[in-house]
Amino acid sequence: MGVETVPSLRYLGGIIGTLLEGVITLDCMQENCVKEGLKRYNSMESFQRYEIYPAISASRGVLKDASNSPERIFRQGIMIKTTDTGEWFYIGGISPYWGHEQLIVYQGGSEASSQGKLNKSVIDDFVDKGGLGVVPLYKEKVPSVWYNPVLFKDCQGSFGIFWNYLGEFQGGVLSIFSNAPNILRYAEDLIKARKASLTYSSYGHYYLSRAAENDVMRPASDRYPYIYFALGTNPLVAKTHGLQIYPGFTFDTVTSDVSSCCCKIMPEPYCKSSFLDYIKFNEIDIGAPVYATLPCGTSCSTFGLAGLIMGISSMSVNNVQLIYLTIAQPPSDLTTSAIIEWAREMNIYDSLSKLFEAGKRFKKAIADLSTAFPQFIATAAALTVDWLESYDDGLKQAEDKAKELNELYNKVVEELAGKPPSITNRYVYDQWWKFKTRVEKCAKEIIVEYPDITYDELVKEVENCAEFE
């Protein structure tokens, strides 16, 4: 890596040792196990590599103070399809700058959203409890195969807390997967080229722009993540010295540990000096997944998810500037019941329970609306309502939105497909019918994905979609 780098994790261990009043040593075998896990994923050519990609999240509404600020707009986490019930969840960072709108999540280029608007009281509760949240999701397009993150396992193949396996003054190497550098890069390209902004204002409110979704979130979520190394320490020792029980320490730039094997653990462009400007910890990294493994004799335990970043702060030890990370453990498995238990442990179950109730109302509203409107219109309309409020009031809002979307859909299809030609010319009629079918399919998908889309935007999107279908 052709850039100037800071000292290694071993140097960091010495610094942290003075803070914890002991000598922090690194296990070379554990470090090698981490690097081998990273090399395996970087060299993987199958879709399975998506299981380590972070999810990128944002609200479709933001506070004025977040206008065009990537650090305030975006967060990271994981998107899960539960193994017991098949439900979808986002577990990850929640921004205090998000407004009372839909939560949007992308992972591997695949999109999902909250089941209606996310109530501001829920957002505030998640933020107040540490900055991580869990949100049930609605997913319109479900991939034929979905790769959940693999959880960290001990040498017996059981779930465990990685930090608990560290000796009193033993340091463990953690690998942090982050797409914050790619988010910053795409956002900078978007704004500098003056193509668009990340947000736009309407009647005094600020909203996430279509460009922020299509040109930042979607492509960034489909890029291999950047890898940071950090040092974890024994939780009891950390707690004794006033630190969070699952801490991580690192530097705010490239470490020599990363530079020595950079091209083997992540794409080569990330290892060039031009990428260095984007390698800085920031609020986008809240919720980023942390992976680890253990040495088990001549082999290694499962390289898997050991935690999610909960907090990021700077600290100085012996005049050396460090990044101090607080890390939350993940659920013990990827079932709905384990996620509920995790929410209890994080003290956010009350908000999750509210979202479950809202989800029931969301599904009921779709069923009620589908008696008068097509299924896709009913779904799109239901996605625009906060279902924690009165059901009757919410259903009335959704009905009005459904009427608006139904008119919009019919108008756009008629505009783009035109009137049918005479059926006597079978070839011309068949070509028209095929094009009209593509227009309808595209319009349906786009309306569900962007239920607040305008007529002009929908015409443009459907034209582009139908042309390449």
Short mmCIF file of C-alpha atoms in Angstrom, two decimals:
data_model
loop_
_atom_site.label_atom_id
_atom_site.label_comp_id
_atom_site.label_asym_id
_atom_site.label_seq_id
_atom_site.Cartn_x
_atom_site.Cartn_y
_atom_site.Cartn_z
CA MET A 1 0.00 0.00 0.00
CA GLY A 2 1.71 3.15 -1.21
CA VAL A 3 0.68 5.40 1.68
CA GLU A 4 2.24 6.41 4.97
CA THR A 5 0.80 4.25 7.72
CA VAL A 6 0.55 4.44 11.48
CA PRO A 7 2.02 1.86 13.85
CA SER A 8 0.67 -1.65 14.20
CA LEU A 9 -1.85 -3.26 16.51
CA ARG A 10 1.06 -4.50 18.60
CA TYR A 11 2.08 -0.90 19.18
CA LEU A 12 -1.56 -0.18 19.98
CA GLY A 13 -1.54 -3.04 22.49
CA GLY A 14 1.34 -1.39 24.31
CA ILE A 15 -0.55 1.90 24.50
CA ILE A 16 -3.74 0.26 25.75
CA GLY A 17 -1.68 -1.72 28.24
CA THR A 18 -0.70 1.50 29.99
CA LEU A 19 -4.38 2.43 30.19
CA LEU A 20 -5.35 -0.96 31.65
CA GLU A 21 -2.24 -1.18 33.83
CA GLY A 22 -0.85 -4.28 32.18
CA VAL A 23 0.85 -5.54 29.04
CA ILE A 24 -1.62 -6.36 26.24
CA THR A 25 -0.26 -9.15 24.05
CA LEU A 26 -1.55 -10.35 20.70
CA ASP A 27 -2.00 -14.00 19.80
CA CYS A 28 -0.32 -14.46 16.41
CA MET A 29 -2.47 -17.53 15.67
CA GLN A 30 -5.68 -15.57 16.34
CA GLU A 31 -4.47 -12.73 14.12
CA ASN A 32 -3.66 -15.18 11.34
CA CYS A 33 -7.09 -16.80 11.68
CA VAL A 34 -8.71 -13.38 11.14
CA LYS A 35 -6.56 -12.69 8.08
CA GLU A 36 -7.31 -16.12 6.62
CA GLY A 37 -11.04 -15.52 7.06
CA LEU A 38 -10.74 -12.18 5.30
CA LYS A 39 -8.68 -13.64 2.45
CA ARG A 40 -11.28 -16.37 1.92
CA TYR A 41 -14.12 -13.89 1.51
CA ASN A 42 -12.12 -11.52 -0.70
CA SER A 43 -11.21 -14.34 -3.07
CA MET A 44 -14.75 -15.76 -3.09
CA GLU A 45 -16.45 -15.43 -6.48
CA SER A 46 -19.90 -16.70 -5.51
CA PHE A 47 -22.82 -14.72 -4.16
CA GLN A 48 -22.04 -16.14 -0.72
CA ARG A 49 -19.63 -13.22 -0.24
CA TYR A 50 -22.73 -11.04 0.28
CA GLU A 51 -23.13 -12.51 3.76
CA ILE A 52 -20.40 -10.18 5.06
CA TYR A 53 -21.65 -7.04 3.25
CA PRO A 54 -23.01 -4.37 5.61
CA ALA A 55 -26.52 -3.05 5.10
CA ILE A 56 -26.84 0.70 4.46
CA SER A 57 -29.84 2.51 5.95
CA ALA A 58 -31.47 5.94 5.81
CA SER A 59 -34.84 7.52 6.41
CA ARG A 60 -36.80 9.01 3.53
CA GLY A 61 -37.26 12.05 5.74
CA VAL A 62 -34.49 13.89 7.58
CA LEU A 63 -34.17 16.91 9.85
CA LYS A 64 -32.98 20.18 8.32
CA ASP A 65 -29.62 19.88 10.13
CA ALA A 66 -28.90 16.68 8.18
CA SER A 67 -29.34 18.28 4.77
CA ASN A 68 -26.61 16.90 2.45
CA SER A 69 -24.60 15.49 5.39
CA PRO A 70 -23.72 11.82 4.69
CA GLU A 71 -22.57 11.35 8.29
CA ARG A 72 -26.02 12.32 9.58
CA ILE A 73 -28.13 10.70 6.87
CA PHE A 74 -26.64 7.18 6.59
CA ARG A 75 -26.04 4.33 9.00
CA GLN A 76 -24.94 0.69 8.65
CA GLY A 77 -26.06 -2.65 10.04
CA ILE A 78 -27.23 -6.05 8.86
CA MET A 79 -30.34 -7.20 6.99
CA ILE A 80 -31.63 -10.58 8.16
CA LYS A 81 -34.17 -13.09 6.92
CA THR A 82 -34.98 -15.08 10.05
CA THR A 83 -34.41 -18.82 9.87
CA ASP A 84 -37.56 -19.76 11.81
CA THR A 85 -40.33 -17.49 10.48
CA GLY A 86 -38.80 -16.04 7.30
CA GLU A 87 -39.39 -12.48 8.49
CA TRP A 88 -37.05 -9.65 7.52
CA PHE A 89 -35.28 -7.37 9.99
CA TYR A 90 -32.80 -4.54 9.99
CA ILE A 91 -30.47 -4.49 12.98
CA GLY A 92 -28.09 -1.57 13.03
CA GLY A 93 -27.45 2.12 13.49
CA ILE A 94 -30.24 4.65 13.96
CA SER A 95 -29.60 8.34 13.29
CA PRO A 96 -31.03 11.06 15.54
CA TYR A 97 -31.43 13.13 12.37
CA TRP A 98 -33.99 10.79 10.80
CA GLY A 99 -37.51 12.08 10.40
CA HIS A 100 -40.98 10.58 10.60
CA GLU A 101 -40.80 8.66 7.30
CA GLN A 102 -40.02 5.22 5.87
CA LEU A 103 -36.76 3.54 6.77
CA ILE A 104 -34.93 2.38 3.62
CA VAL A 105 -32.31 -0.40 3.76
CA TYR A 106 -30.01 -1.70 1.03
CA GLN A 107 -27.69 -4.68 1.21
CA GLY A 108 -25.91 -6.11 -1.82
CA GLY A 109 -27.98 -3.76 -3.98
CA SER A 110 -31.21 -5.33 -2.66
CA GLU A 111 -33.77 -2.98 -1.09
CA ALA A 112 -36.23 -3.29 1.79
CA SER A 113 -38.18 -0.79 3.89
CA SER A 114 -39.96 -0.41 7.20
CA GLN A 115 -43.61 -1.46 7.25
CA GLY A 116 -44.87 2.08 6.94
CA LYS A 117 -43.42 5.26 8.40
CA LEU A 118 -41.08 4.86 11.36
CA ASN A 119 -42.59 6.68 14.32
CA LYS A 120 -40.33 9.40 15.73
CA SER A 121 -40.82 8.13 19.28
CA VAL A 122 -39.33 4.79 18.21
CA ILE A 123 -36.37 6.51 16.54
CA ASP A 124 -35.77 8.58 19.67
CA ASP A 125 -35.95 5.52 21.92
CA PHE A 126 -33.38 3.64 19.84
CA VAL A 127 -31.07 6.66 19.88
CA ASP A 128 -31.50 7.20 23.62
CA LYS A 129 -30.73 3.53 24.34
CA GLY A 130 -27.38 3.63 22.58
CA GLY A 131 -27.92 4.22 18.85
CA LEU A 132 -28.75 0.70 17.65
CA GLY A 133 -32.22 -0.46 16.70
CA VAL A 134 -34.14 -3.39 15.25
CA VAL A 135 -36.86 -2.78 12.66
CA PRO A 136 -39.13 -5.36 10.97
CA LEU A 137 -38.94 -4.89 7.20
CA TYR A 138 -41.15 -5.21 4.13
CA LYS A 139 -39.30 -6.69 1.16
CA GLU A 140 -41.00 -6.63 -2.24
CA LYS A 141 -38.27 -8.33 -4.28
CA VAL A 142 -36.92 -11.40 -2.52
CA PRO A 143 -33.76 -12.95 -4.01
CA SER A 144 -33.98 -16.66 -4.76
CA VAL A 145 -31.14 -17.19 -2.26
CA TRP A 146 -30.40 -14.85 0.65
CA TYR A 147 -27.16 -15.05 2.61
CA ASN A 148 -27.52 -14.02 6.24
CA PRO A 149 -24.34 -13.08 8.12
CA VAL A 150 -22.57 -16.03 9.73
CA LEU A 151 -22.31 -15.69 13.50
CA PHE A 152 -19.05 -16.02 15.41
CA LYS A 153 -18.64 -19.48 16.99
CA ASP A 154 -16.17 -20.80 19.55
CA CYS A 155 -13.96 -23.85 19.06
CA GLN A 156 -16.85 -26.15 20.06
CA GLY A 157 -19.06 -24.62 17.37
CA SER A 158 -21.29 -22.78 19.85
CA PHE A 159 -22.32 -19.13 19.85
CA GLY A 160 -20.33 -17.07 22.31
CA ILE A 161 -19.18 -13.53 23.07
CA PHE A 162 -15.73 -13.16 21.49
CA TRP A 163 -14.37 -10.87 24.23
CA ASN A 164 -15.12 -13.49 26.91
CA TYR A 165 -12.55 -15.82 25.35
CA LEU A 166 -9.70 -13.33 25.79
CA GLY A 167 -7.25 -13.74 28.66
CA GLU A 168 -6.84 -11.01 31.25
CA PHE A 169 -4.26 -9.06 29.26
CA GLN A 170 -4.73 -10.66 25.86
CA GLY A 171 -5.72 -8.57 22.86
CA GLY A 172 -7.91 -10.02 20.13
CA VAL A 173 -7.90 -8.79 16.53
CA LEU A 174 -11.30 -7.61 15.30
CA SER A 175 -12.17 -6.90 11.67
CA ILE A 176 -14.67 -4.14 10.97
CA PHE A 177 -16.58 -4.23 7.68
CA SER A 178 -17.60 -0.75 6.57
CA ASN A 179 -19.03 0.80 3.43
CA ALA A 180 -18.69 4.32 4.86
CA PRO A 181 -15.72 5.05 2.53
CA ASN A 182 -17.81 4.09 -0.50
CA ILE A 183 -20.80 6.11 0.74
CA LEU A 184 -18.58 9.19 1.16
CA ARG A 185 -17.01 8.66 -2.26
CA TYR A 186 -20.33 8.28 -4.08
CA ALA A 187 -21.87 11.21 -2.19
CA GLU A 188 -18.90 13.42 -3.04
CA ASP A 189 -19.13 12.48 -6.73
CA LEU A 190 -22.84 13.24 -6.72
CA ILE A 191 -22.54 16.64 -5.06
CA LYS A 192 -19.32 17.80 -6.75
CA ALA A 193 -20.62 16.98 -10.20
CA ARG A 194 -23.75 18.94 -9.28
CA LYS A 195 -25.85 16.10 -10.58
CA ALA A 196 -28.08 16.21 -7.53
CA SER A 197 -28.18 16.64 -3.76
CA LEU A 198 -28.61 14.01 -1.07
CA THR A 199 -31.77 15.74 0.15
CA TYR A 200 -34.42 18.15 -1.11
CA SER A 201 -36.90 20.39 0.70
CA SER A 202 -40.64 20.59 0.21
CA TYR A 203 -43.02 22.76 2.25
CA GLY A 204 -40.41 23.17 4.98
CA HIS A 205 -39.59 19.46 5.29
CA TYR A 206 -36.46 17.66 4.09
CA TYR A 207 -36.46 14.36 2.24
CA LEU A 208 -33.94 11.86 0.93
CA SER A 209 -33.44 12.39 -2.79
CA ARG A 210 -33.88 9.67 -5.39
CA ALA A 211 -30.23 10.21 -6.32
CA ALA A 212 -29.17 9.46 -2.73
CA GLU A 213 -30.87 6.08 -3.03
CA ASN A 214 -30.01 5.20 -6.62
CA ASP A 215 -26.53 6.73 -6.90
CA VAL A 216 -25.24 6.35 -3.33
CA MET A 217 -27.04 3.76 -1.21
CA ARG A 218 -27.74 1.11 -3.84
CA PRO A 219 -24.28 1.02 -5.49
CA ALA A 220 -22.36 1.44 -2.22
CA SER A 221 -24.26 -1.48 -0.67
CA ASP A 222 -23.21 -3.63 -3.63
CA ARG A 223 -19.49 -2.87 -3.23
CA TYR A 224 -17.12 -5.01 -1.21
CA PRO A 225 -16.68 -3.33 2.21
CA TYR A 226 -13.51 -1.67 3.45
CA ILE A 227 -11.77 -3.55 6.28
CA TYR A 228 -10.49 -1.90 9.46
CA PHE A 229 -8.57 -3.80 12.12
CA ALA A 230 -9.20 -3.10 15.80
CA LEU A 231 -8.05 -4.51 19.10
CA GLY A 232 -10.50 -6.06 21.55
CA THR A 233 -9.66 -6.60 25.23
CA ASN A 234 -10.97 -8.72 28.08
CA PRO A 235 -14.37 -7.33 29.20
CA LEU A 236 -13.71 -7.59 32.94
CA VAL A 237 -10.42 -5.72 32.68
CA ALA A 238 -12.06 -3.05 30.52
CA LYS A 239 -15.00 -2.66 32.91
CA THR A 240 -12.64 -2.34 35.88
CA HIS A 241 -11.15 0.74 34.23
CA GLY A 242 -14.46 2.39 33.40
CA LEU A 243 -14.73 1.20 29.79
CA GLN A 244 -17.63 -0.54 28.09
CA ILE A 245 -17.48 -4.31 28.48
CA TYR A 246 -17.03 -4.99 24.74
CA PRO A 247 -14.45 -2.39 23.67
CA GLY A 248 -12.44 -1.98 20.49
CA PHE A 249 -9.42 0.26 19.96
CA THR A 250 -7.88 1.34 16.68
CA PHE A 251 -6.42 4.28 14.76
CA ASP A 252 -8.34 6.70 12.56
CA THR A 253 -6.54 5.69 9.40
CA VAL A 254 -4.84 2.74 7.73
CA THR A 255 -2.86 0.51 10.09
CA SER A 256 0.31 -1.27 9.03
CA ASP A 257 -1.49 -4.55 9.75
CA VAL A 258 -3.96 -3.73 6.98
CA SER A 259 -1.36 -2.31 4.58
CA SER A 260 0.80 -5.44 4.82
CA CYS A 261 -1.96 -7.64 3.38
CA CYS A 262 -4.36 -5.09 1.89
CA CYS A 263 -4.72 -6.52 -1.63
CA LYS A 264 -5.34 -9.99 -0.18
CA ILE A 265 -8.20 -8.98 2.10
CA MET A 266 -10.05 -6.37 0.00
CA PRO A 267 -10.19 -4.99 -3.56
CA GLU A 268 -6.97 -3.44 -4.86
CA PRO A 269 -8.41 0.09 -5.44
CA TYR A 270 -8.95 0.36 -1.66
CA CYS A 271 -5.19 -0.04 -1.21
CA LYS A 272 -4.24 3.03 -3.25
CA SER A 273 -3.34 6.41 -1.80
CA SER A 274 -6.30 8.05 -3.58
CA PHE A 275 -8.67 6.08 -1.33
CA LEU A 276 -7.02 7.29 1.88
CA ASP A 277 -9.15 10.45 2.06
CA TYR A 278 -12.26 8.34 2.73
CA ILE A 279 -10.76 6.18 5.49
CA LYS A 280 -11.95 7.99 8.61
CA PHE A 281 -14.27 6.71 11.30
CA ASN A 282 -17.49 8.71 11.43
CA GLU A 283 -21.13 8.36 12.41
CA ILE A 284 -21.90 6.29 9.29
CA ASP A 285 -19.92 3.51 10.96
CA ILE A 286 -22.45 3.18 13.79
CA GLY A 287 -24.01 -0.24 13.26
CA ALA A 288 -21.13 -1.54 11.12
CA PRO A 289 -20.58 -5.29 11.62
CA VAL A 290 -17.53 -6.58 13.51
CA TYR A 291 -16.14 -10.04 12.69
CA ALA A 292 -13.76 -12.28 14.61
CA THR A 293 -12.51 -15.84 15.01
CA LEU A 294 -10.43 -17.91 17.43
CA PRO A 295 -7.49 -20.30 16.97
CA CYS A 296 -8.45 -23.90 17.71
CA GLY A 297 -5.25 -25.95 17.70
CA THR A 298 -4.24 -26.24 14.06
CA SER A 299 -7.51 -24.75 12.75
CA CYS A 300 -9.74 -21.73 13.38
CA SER A 301 -13.25 -21.33 14.75
CA THR A 302 -16.04 -20.01 12.52
CA PHE A 303 -15.14 -16.56 11.21
CA GLY A 304 -18.35 -14.71 11.94
CA LEU A 305 -20.27 -11.74 13.25
CA ALA A 306 -19.09 -10.88 16.75
CA GLY A 307 -20.82 -7.53 17.20
CA LEU A 308 -22.08 -4.22 15.85
CA ILE A 309 -20.46 -0.84 16.46
CA MET A 310 -22.55 1.10 18.94
CA GLY A 311 -20.41 4.13 19.63
CA ILE A 312 -17.32 5.88 18.25
CA SER A 313 -15.19 8.39 20.14
CA SER A 314 -11.66 9.76 20.15
CA MET A 315 -9.35 9.31 23.09
CA SER A 316 -5.76 10.24 23.84
CA VAL A 317 -3.38 7.88 25.66
CA ASN A 318 0.19 9.09 26.22
CA ASN A 319 -0.38 11.79 23.60
CA VAL A 320 -1.38 9.20 21.01
CA GLN A 321 -4.80 9.72 19.39
CA LEU A 322 -6.93 6.59 19.27
CA ILE A 323 -10.41 5.62 18.21
CA TYR A 324 -12.40 3.97 20.98
CA LEU A 325 -15.29 1.78 19.86
CA THR A 326 -18.11 0.43 21.98
CA ILE A 327 -19.47 -2.74 20.45
CA ALA A 328 -22.77 -4.53 21.08
CA GLN A 329 -23.06 -8.29 20.88
CA PRO A 330 -25.28 -9.70 18.08
CA PRO A 331 -28.33 -11.94 18.59
CA SER A 332 -27.41 -15.49 19.65
CA ASP A 333 -28.91 -16.84 16.42
CA LEU A 334 -30.87 -15.49 13.47
CA THR A 335 -34.36 -16.50 14.56
CA THR A 336 -37.18 -14.11 15.36
CA SER A 337 -37.21 -15.35 18.96
CA ALA A 338 -33.47 -14.66 19.35
CA ILE A 339 -33.90 -11.17 17.90
CA ILE A 340 -36.67 -10.49 20.43
CA GLU A 341 -34.38 -11.67 23.22
CA TRP A 342 -31.57 -9.47 21.89
CA ALA A 343 -33.94 -6.48 21.93
CA ARG A 344 -34.72 -7.22 25.58
CA GLU A 345 -30.99 -7.34 26.42
CA MET A 346 -30.48 -4.01 24.64
CA ASN A 347 -33.47 -2.51 26.50
CA ILE A 348 -35.29 -1.68 23.25
CA TYR A 349 -37.95 -4.40 23.30
CA ASP A 350 -40.77 -1.92 24.00
CA SER A 351 -40.07 -0.17 20.70
CA LEU A 352 -39.76 -3.48 18.83
CA SER A 353 -43.09 -4.57 20.32
CA LYS A 354 -44.69 -1.37 19.02
CA LEU A 355 -43.26 -2.06 15.56
CA PHE A 356 -44.66 -5.60 15.64
CA GLU A 357 -48.10 -4.14 16.38
CA ALA A 358 -47.66 -1.59 13.60
CA GLY A 359 -46.69 -4.43 11.26
CA LYS A 360 -49.95 -6.25 12.00
CA ARG A 361 -51.91 -3.11 11.15
CA PHE A 362 -49.83 -2.63 8.00
CA LYS A 363 -50.74 -6.15 6.78
CA LYS A 364 -54.40 -5.70 7.73
CA ALA A 365 -54.53 -2.41 5.83
CA ILE A 366 -53.16 -4.08 2.68
CA ALA A 367 -55.88 -6.72 2.94
CA ASP A 368 -58.59 -4.08 3.48
CA LEU A 369 -57.35 -1.86 0.65
CA SER A 370 -57.02 -4.81 -1.75
CA THR A 371 -60.80 -5.16 -1.86
CA ALA A 372 -60.95 -1.88 -3.81
CA PHE A 373 -57.49 -1.52 -5.36
CA PRO A 374 -54.86 -3.75 -7.00
CA GLN A 375 -52.48 -5.43 -4.53
CA PHE A 376 -49.49 -3.33 -5.54
CA ILE A 377 -51.45 -0.08 -5.06
CA ALA A 378 -52.66 -1.27 -1.64
CA THR A 379 -49.10 -2.13 -0.60
CA ALA A 380 -47.60 1.14 -1.84
CA ALA A 381 -50.29 3.19 -0.10
CA ALA A 382 -49.87 1.29 3.19
CA LEU A 383 -46.12 1.99 3.14
CA THR A 384 -46.78 5.75 3.41
CA VAL A 385 -48.63 5.58 6.75
CA ASP A 386 -47.46 5.46 10.38
CA TRP A 387 -49.38 2.44 11.72
CA LEU A 388 -48.61 3.23 15.35
CA GLU A 389 -51.26 5.93 15.10
CA SER A 390 -55.04 5.28 14.90
CA TYR A 391 -55.84 2.44 12.49
CA ASP A 392 -59.00 4.11 11.20
CA ASP A 393 -57.18 7.39 10.57
CA GLY A 394 -54.29 5.51 8.96
CA LEU A 395 -56.63 3.54 6.70
CA LYS A 396 -58.30 6.76 5.56
CA GLN A 397 -54.86 8.24 4.72
CA ALA A 398 -53.95 5.05 2.85
CA GLU A 399 -57.25 5.07 0.90
CA ASP A 400 -56.62 8.63 -0.26
CA LYS A 401 -53.06 7.69 -1.25
CA ALA A 402 -54.30 4.58 -3.05
CA LYS A 403 -56.70 6.64 -5.16
CA GLU A 404 -53.88 9.03 -6.04
CA LEU A 405 -51.48 6.19 -6.96
CA ASN A 406 -54.11 4.33 -8.99
CA GLU A 407 -54.79 7.43 -11.07
CA LEU A 408 -51.07 8.00 -11.47
CA TYR A 409 -50.48 4.44 -12.61
CA ASN A 410 -53.30 4.47 -15.19
CA LYS A 411 -52.23 7.86 -16.53
CA VAL A 412 -48.59 6.81 -16.98
CA VAL A 413 -49.48 3.49 -18.64
CA GLU A 414 -51.83 5.26 -21.04
CA GLU A 415 -49.23 7.96 -21.75
CA LEU A 416 -46.38 5.54 -22.50
CA ALA A 417 -48.19 2.59 -24.06
CA GLY A 418 -50.68 4.63 -26.05
CA LYS A 419 -53.90 3.35 -27.55
CA PRO A 420 -53.95 -0.19 -28.96
CA PRO A 421 -53.49 -0.55 -32.72
CA SER A 422 -55.97 -2.46 -34.82
CA ILE A 423 -55.96 -6.15 -33.96
CA THR A 424 -56.15 -6.92 -37.68
CA ASN A 425 -52.39 -6.26 -37.90
CA ARG A 426 -51.39 -9.06 -35.59
CA TYR A 427 -47.63 -8.34 -35.53
CA VAL A 428 -48.06 -4.66 -34.66
CA TYR A 429 -50.67 -5.48 -32.04
CA ASP A 430 -48.44 -8.14 -30.43
CA GLN A 431 -45.51 -5.69 -30.25
CA TRP A 432 -47.74 -3.09 -28.63
CA TRP A 433 -49.08 -5.62 -26.16
CA LYS A 434 -45.58 -6.75 -25.15
CA PHE A 435 -44.45 -3.16 -24.64
CA LYS A 436 -47.60 -2.31 -22.65
CA THR A 437 -46.98 -5.35 -20.43
CA ARG A 438 -43.40 -4.17 -19.77
CA VAL A 439 -44.66 -0.66 -18.96
CA GLU A 440 -47.22 -2.05 -16.51
CA LYS A 441 -44.67 -4.31 -14.82
CA CYS A 442 -42.15 -1.49 -14.45
CA ALA A 443 -44.74 0.99 -13.20
CA LYS A 444 -45.98 -1.46 -10.55
CA GLU A 445 -42.49 -2.19 -9.22
CA ILE A 446 -41.45 1.48 -9.17
CA ILE A 447 -44.63 2.65 -7.41
CA VAL A 448 -44.15 0.09 -4.61
CA GLU A 449 -40.48 1.03 -4.26
CA TYR A 450 -41.13 4.80 -4.41
CA PRO A 451 -44.75 5.39 -3.29
CA ASP A 452 -44.23 9.17 -3.10
CA ILE A 453 -42.99 9.42 -6.70
CA THR A 454 -44.29 12.25 -8.88
CA TYR A 455 -45.85 11.86 -12.33
CA ASP A 456 -42.82 13.22 -14.19
CA GLU A 457 -40.44 11.03 -12.18
CA LEU A 458 -42.56 7.94 -12.80
CA VAL A 459 -42.73 8.57 -16.55
CA LYS A 460 -38.95 8.88 -16.72
CA GLU A 461 -38.30 5.82 -14.55
CA VAL A 462 -40.79 3.64 -16.43
CA GLU A 463 -39.41 4.70 -19.81
CA ASN A 464 -35.90 3.69 -18.76
CA CYS A 465 -37.09 0.45 -17.20
CA ALA A 466 -39.36 -0.66 -20.07
CA GLU A 467 -36.67 0.09 -22.64
CA PHE A 468 -34.22 -2.33 -21.01
CA GLU A 469 -36.65 -5.00 -19.82
#
